[in-house]
mmCIF file of C-alpha atoms in Angstrom:
data_model
loop_
_atom_site.group_PDB
_atom_site.id
_atom_site.type_symbol
_atom_site.label_atom_id
_atom_site.label_comp_id
_atom_site.label_asym_id
_atom_site.label_seq_id
_atom_site.Cartn_x
_atom_site.Cartn_y
_atom_site.Cartn_z
ATOM 1 C CA UNK A 2 -51.015 63.853 7.229
ATOM 2 C CA UNK A 3 -53.146 61.680 5.727
ATOM 3 C CA UNK A 4 -56.446 61.192 7.575
ATOM 4 C CA UNK A 5 -55.622 57.534 8.045
ATOM 5 C CA UNK A 6 -52.397 58.831 10.241
ATOM 6 C CA UNK A 7 -54.555 61.416 11.720
ATOM 7 C CA UNK A 8 -57.446 59.011 13.399
ATOM 8 C CA UNK A 9 -54.308 56.474 14.436
ATOM 9 C CA UNK A 10 -52.822 59.071 16.042
ATOM 10 C CA UNK A 11 -56.133 60.338 17.694
ATOM 11 C CA UNK A 12 -56.541 57.155 18.538
ATOM 12 C CA UNK A 13 -53.687 56.137 19.840
ATOM 13 C CA UNK A 14 -53.860 59.354 22.673
ATOM 14 C CA UNK A 15 -56.808 57.111 24.465
ATOM 15 C CA UNK A 16 -60.040 58.989 22.359
ATOM 16 C CA UNK A 17 -62.919 56.740 21.291
ATOM 17 C CA UNK A 18 -64.441 59.146 18.132
ATOM 18 C CA UNK A 19 -67.675 58.194 16.808
ATOM 19 C CA UNK A 20 -68.821 57.802 13.182
ATOM 20 C CA UNK A 21 -70.224 61.360 12.775
ATOM 21 C CA UNK A 22 -67.167 63.165 15.090
ATOM 22 C CA UNK A 23 -64.357 61.301 12.857
ATOM 23 C CA UNK A 24 -66.323 62.713 9.810
ATOM 24 C CA UNK A 25 -65.954 66.855 10.845
ATOM 25 C CA UNK A 26 -62.145 65.537 12.436
ATOM 26 C CA UNK A 27 -60.825 64.185 9.824
ATOM 27 C CA UNK A 28 -63.022 65.153 7.070
ATOM 28 C CA UNK A 29 -63.893 61.712 5.172
ATOM 29 C CA UNK A 30 -66.975 60.109 3.760
ATOM 30 C CA UNK A 31 -67.023 57.133 4.410
ATOM 31 C CA UNK A 32 -65.069 56.157 7.962
ATOM 32 C CA UNK A 33 -65.791 52.275 7.663
ATOM 33 C CA UNK A 34 -63.356 52.156 4.913
ATOM 34 C CA UNK A 35 -61.036 54.289 7.131
ATOM 35 C CA UNK A 36 -61.483 52.346 9.979
ATOM 36 C CA UNK A 37 -61.091 48.641 7.225
ATOM 37 C CA UNK A 38 -57.156 50.811 5.732
ATOM 38 C CA UNK A 39 -56.082 51.125 9.494
ATOM 39 C CA UNK A 40 -57.579 47.374 10.242
ATOM 40 C CA UNK A 41 -54.991 46.039 7.154
ATOM 41 C CA UNK A 42 -52.488 47.552 8.835
ATOM 42 C CA UNK A 43 -52.481 46.010 11.733
ATOM 43 C CA UNK A 44 -54.260 48.093 13.886
ATOM 44 C CA UNK A 45 -56.515 46.830 16.566
ATOM 45 C CA UNK A 46 -59.661 49.050 16.602
ATOM 46 C CA UNK A 47 -62.281 47.800 18.180
ATOM 47 C CA UNK A 48 -66.009 48.524 16.998
ATOM 48 C CA UNK A 49 -68.735 49.179 19.321
ATOM 49 C CA UNK A 50 -72.565 49.596 18.754
ATOM 50 C CA UNK A 51 -73.994 52.471 21.160
ATOM 51 C CA UNK A 52 -77.452 54.487 21.975
ATOM 52 C CA UNK A 53 -76.957 58.088 22.578
ATOM 53 C CA UNK A 54 -79.640 59.581 24.658
ATOM 54 C CA UNK A 55 -81.066 60.575 21.256
ATOM 55 C CA UNK A 56 -82.137 56.849 21.244
ATOM 56 C CA UNK A 57 -79.990 57.026 17.755
ATOM 57 C CA UNK A 58 -77.820 53.759 17.133
ATOM 58 C CA UNK A 59 -73.842 54.392 15.869
ATOM 59 C CA UNK A 60 -70.777 53.238 16.025
ATOM 60 C CA UNK A 61 -67.990 54.089 17.812
ATOM 61 C CA UNK A 62 -64.305 53.113 16.784
ATOM 62 C CA UNK A 63 -61.413 52.725 20.263
ATOM 63 C CA UNK A 64 -58.105 51.407 19.967
ATOM 64 C CA UNK A 65 -58.049 48.138 22.403
ATOM 65 C CA UNK A 66 -55.360 46.129 23.110
ATOM 66 C CA UNK A 67 -55.281 42.832 20.307
ATOM 67 C CA UNK A 68 -56.728 39.484 21.703
ATOM 68 C CA UNK A 69 -53.986 36.623 21.304
ATOM 69 C CA UNK A 70 -56.510 35.904 18.571
ATOM 70 C CA UNK A 71 -56.595 38.788 17.187
ATOM 71 C CA UNK A 72 -51.994 38.192 17.529
ATOM 72 C CA UNK A 73 -52.243 34.723 15.996
ATOM 73 C CA UNK A 74 -54.141 35.500 12.886
ATOM 74 C CA UNK A 75 -53.079 38.460 11.974
ATOM 75 C CA UNK A 76 -49.539 36.799 12.668
ATOM 76 C CA UNK A 77 -50.387 33.982 10.679
ATOM 77 C CA UNK A 78 -51.646 36.461 7.765
ATOM 78 C CA UNK A 79 -54.833 35.842 8.114
ATOM 79 C CA UNK A 80 -56.421 39.808 7.956
ATOM 80 C CA UNK A 81 -60.147 38.516 7.762
ATOM 81 C CA UNK A 82 -59.751 36.527 10.497
ATOM 82 C CA UNK A 83 -58.178 39.456 12.536
ATOM 83 C CA UNK A 84 -60.562 42.038 11.841
ATOM 84 C CA UNK A 85 -63.135 39.806 12.887
ATOM 85 C CA UNK A 86 -61.891 39.198 16.405
ATOM 86 C CA UNK A 87 -62.258 42.798 16.635
ATOM 87 C CA UNK A 88 -66.334 42.645 15.512
ATOM 88 C CA UNK A 89 -66.943 40.068 17.976
ATOM 89 C CA UNK A 90 -65.112 41.553 20.855
ATOM 90 C CA UNK A 91 -67.642 44.379 19.928
ATOM 91 C CA UNK A 92 -70.022 45.149 23.203
ATOM 92 C CA UNK A 93 -73.545 47.660 23.187
ATOM 93 C CA UNK A 94 -73.128 50.323 25.866
ATOM 94 C CA UNK A 95 -75.266 53.064 26.330
ATOM 95 C CA UNK A 96 -74.054 56.709 26.471
#
């Protein structure tokens, strides 16, 4: 099973994953590229910037429900605009 399939299956089970966790779980060095490829395949992966208890900022990736804007852009083959809606809807939270 490839890293792309592994990550998608992991996220489809309702899990979210940080950059550091993804490197370990899926044995990849460039998590952003992995997420980029999944988004190009149409997966609505959202990126949230979080601050952990030590004050370090990192990214958390989760699978979400695609918004109507995302669906519209994806259906009309505007991949870049569809991805941008995922970033625009990201929120900052503390864990």
